[in-house]
Every structure is written in structure tokens, then in C-alpha cells.
CSV table of C-alpha atoms and ligand atoms in Angstrom, one decimal:
chain,number,residue,atom,x,y,z
A,1238,MET,CA,125.5,73.3,104.3
A,1239,ILE,CA,123.8,69.9,104.3
A,1240,ILE,CA,120.6,69.8,102.4
A,1241,PHE,CA,118.3,67.1,103.6
A,1242,GLY,CA,114.6,66.4,103.9
A,1243,THR,CA,112.1,63.7,103.0
A,1244,SER,CA,110.9,62.5,99.7
A,1245,SER,CA,108.6,59.8,98.4
A,1246,SER,CA,108.3,57.3,95.6
A,1247,THR,CA,105.0,55.9,94.4
A,1248,ILE,CA,104.1,52.3,94.7
A,1249,ALA,CA,102.8,51.0,91.3
A,1250,PRO,CA,99.0,50.2,91.6
A,1251,GLN,CA,98.2,46.4,91.8
A,1252,LYS,CA,94.9,44.6,91.6
A,1253,LEU,CA,93.9,42.6,94.7
A,1254,ASP,CA,92.8,39.0,94.1
A,1255,ASN,CA,89.4,39.7,95.6
A,1256,GLY,CA,87.5,42.1,97.8
A,1257,ILE,CA,84.4,44.1,97.7
A,1258,CYS,CA,84.3,47.9,97.7
A,1259,PRO,CA,83.2,49.4,101.1
A,1260,HIS,CA,81.5,52.3,99.3
A,1261,CYS,CA,79.7,50.9,96.1
A,1262,GLY,CA,79.9,47.1,96.7
A,1263,THR,CA,81.6,46.3,93.5
A,1264,GLN,CA,83.2,42.9,93.7
A,1265,ASN,CA,86.8,42.0,92.6
A,1266,ASN,CA,87.8,45.4,91.4
A,1267,MET,CA,90.0,46.7,94.3
A,1268,TRP,CA,93.4,48.0,93.8
A,1269,VAL,CA,96.2,48.8,96.2
A,1270,GLN,CA,98.5,51.8,95.8
A,1271,GLY,CA,100.4,54.1,97.8
A,1272,TYR,CA,103.9,55.6,98.3
A,1273,LYS,CA,107.0,55.1,100.4
A,1274,LYS,CA,108.7,58.0,102.2
A,1275,TYR,CA,112.4,58.3,102.8
A,1276,VAL,CA,115.0,60.6,104.1
A,1277,HIS,CA,117.4,62.1,101.6
A,1278,VAL,CA,120.6,64.0,102.1
A,1279,PHE,CA,121.7,66.1,99.0
A,1280,TRP,CA,118.9,64.2,97.2
A,1281,ILE,CA,120.5,60.8,97.8
A,1282,PRO,CA,118.0,58.5,99.6
A,1283,PHE,CA,119.4,57.6,103.0
A,1284,PHE,CA,116.9,55.4,104.7
A,1285,PRO,CA,113.1,54.7,104.5
A,1286,ILE,CA,110.8,56.1,107.2
A,1287,GLY,CA,107.6,54.5,106.3
A,1288,LYS,CA,104.9,53.9,103.8
A,1289,LYS,CA,101.4,54.8,103.1
A,1290,VAL,CA,99.2,52.2,101.5
A,1291,TYR,CA,95.5,52.4,100.6
A,1292,THR,CA,93.0,50.6,98.5
A,1293,VAL,CA,91.2,52.2,95.6
A,1294,CYS,CA,88.0,51.0,94.0
A,1295,GLY,CA,88.3,50.5,90.2
A,1296,HIS,CA,84.6,51.4,89.9
A,1297,CYS,CA,83.8,54.4,92.0
A,1298,LYS,CA,87.5,55.5,92.5
A,1299,GLY,CA,87.0,55.7,96.2
A,1300,ALA,CA,90.1,55.5,98.2
A,1301,PHE,CA,90.1,53.7,101.5
A,1302,GLU,CA,92.6,53.4,104.3
A,1303,LYS,CA,93.0,50.3,106.4
A,1304,ARG,CA,90.8,51.5,109.2
A,1305,GLU,CA,88.0,52.0,106.6
A,1306,ILE,CA,88.0,48.5,105.4
A,1307,GLN,CA,85.3,46.5,107.1
A,1308,ASN,CA,85.4,43.4,104.9
A,1309,GLN,CA,87.7,40.7,106.4
A,1310,GLU,CA,88.6,39.2,103.1
A,1311,LEU,CA,89.6,42.5,101.7
A,1312,LEU,CA,91.5,43.4,104.8
A,1313,ASN,CA,93.4,40.1,104.6
A,1314,SER,CA,94.5,40.5,101.0
A,1315,PHE,CA,95.4,44.1,101.8
A,1316,GLU,CA,97.5,43.2,104.8
A,1317,ASP,CA,99.1,40.4,102.7
A,1318,PHE,CA,99.9,42.8,99.9
A,1319,LYS,CA,101.4,45.3,102.3
A,1320,LYS,CA,103.6,42.7,104.0
A,1321,ASN,CA,104.7,40.7,101.0
A,1322,LYS,CA,104.4,42.7,97.9
A,1323,ILE,CA,105.8,46.0,98.8
A,1324,LYS,CA,109.6,45.8,99.1
A,1325,THR,CA,111.8,48.8,99.9
A,1326,PRO,CA,113.9,49.4,96.9
A,1327,TRP,CA,117.7,49.0,97.6
A,1328,TYR,CA,118.4,52.5,96.5
A,1329,HIS,CA,116.5,53.8,99.4
A,1330,PHE,CA,119.5,52.7,101.5
A,1331,ILE,CA,122.2,54.0,99.0
A,1332,GLY,CA,123.1,56.9,101.4
A,1333,LEU,CA,123.8,54.4,104.3
A,1334,ILE,CA,125.7,52.1,102.0
A,1335,LEU,CA,127.9,55.0,100.8
A,1336,LEU,CA,128.4,56.0,104.4
A,1337,ALA,CA,129.4,52.5,105.4
A,1338,PHE,CA,132.0,52.4,102.6
A,1339,ALA,CA,133.3,55.8,103.6
A,1340,ILE,CA,133.7,54.6,107.3
A,1341,VAL,CA,135.4,51.4,106.3
A,1342,PHE,CA,137.7,53.3,103.9
A,1343,VAL,CA,138.6,55.9,106.5
A,1344,SER,CA,139.3,53.1,109.2
A,1345,ILE,CA,141.6,51.0,107.0
A,1346,MET,CA,143.4,54.0,105.5
A,1347,PRO,CA,146.1,54.2,108.3
A,1348,TYR,CA,146.9,50.5,107.8
A,1349,LEU,CA,147.2,50.9,104.0
A,1350,ALA,CA,149.6,53.9,104.6
A,1351,ASN,CA,151.7,52.1,107.2
A,1352,ASN,CA,152.4,49.3,104.8
A,1353,ASN,CA,154.9,51.4,102.8
B,1006,ZN,ZN1,83.6,51.3,94.8
């Protein structure tokens, strides 16, 4: 029986350089946080399937998704953050890496055996 499913890891909150809260109008107190989802097999992360990122106001604690951001400046730094600051950790691919090693090992096995 193969046990697989999806799991997620949280992205550490980071403060944006600028931005105004769409709700309370507080300046320069916007944070970005979110989580990344990945598929696991036997609890080993296999490959990432996406991420959810949103902004949180440090003042009113309101959370806003991308489509709720009206302010262009905030949207720009949000997009920049999403594109450049959030890297998929290598261990989200560890299942694929192990699988690749297994395939290579299995395919070179006959040659190793024939050498004797
Ligand atoms: Zn706010």
C-alpha cells in the first residue's frame, strides 16, 4: 500500500519594503506570508504543487490576497517578493531525487553484474 497525499510548509513572514494597508491605511507595515504545498509519498516530499501567498497588515492584522490589493506599489513589492524571495526548498524534491537515483542504479546494475 502506498500512502501519499499533500502537505504544506509555511513561509516565514517577511516585512515588505513599503505598502499601504488596503483596510486601515497604515503605511509601511505590510507583511507577506503563506505556505507551500507539496505531494508526499510515505511522508517524503515528492514535488511541489503550488504556493499560497498573501499580505498581512501589522496594524489591523487584516489578510489580503493578491486580487484584493489595489495599491500598485504594494502589488509590485508583493509580486517581487513572490517571484524572488520564495524559493522552493530542495527537500521538496527529495522523492524525485531518490527516484532518479533508483532508476540510474537499476539501469546500471546489469552492466555492473556483467563485469565479473
Ligand atoms: Zn491594516
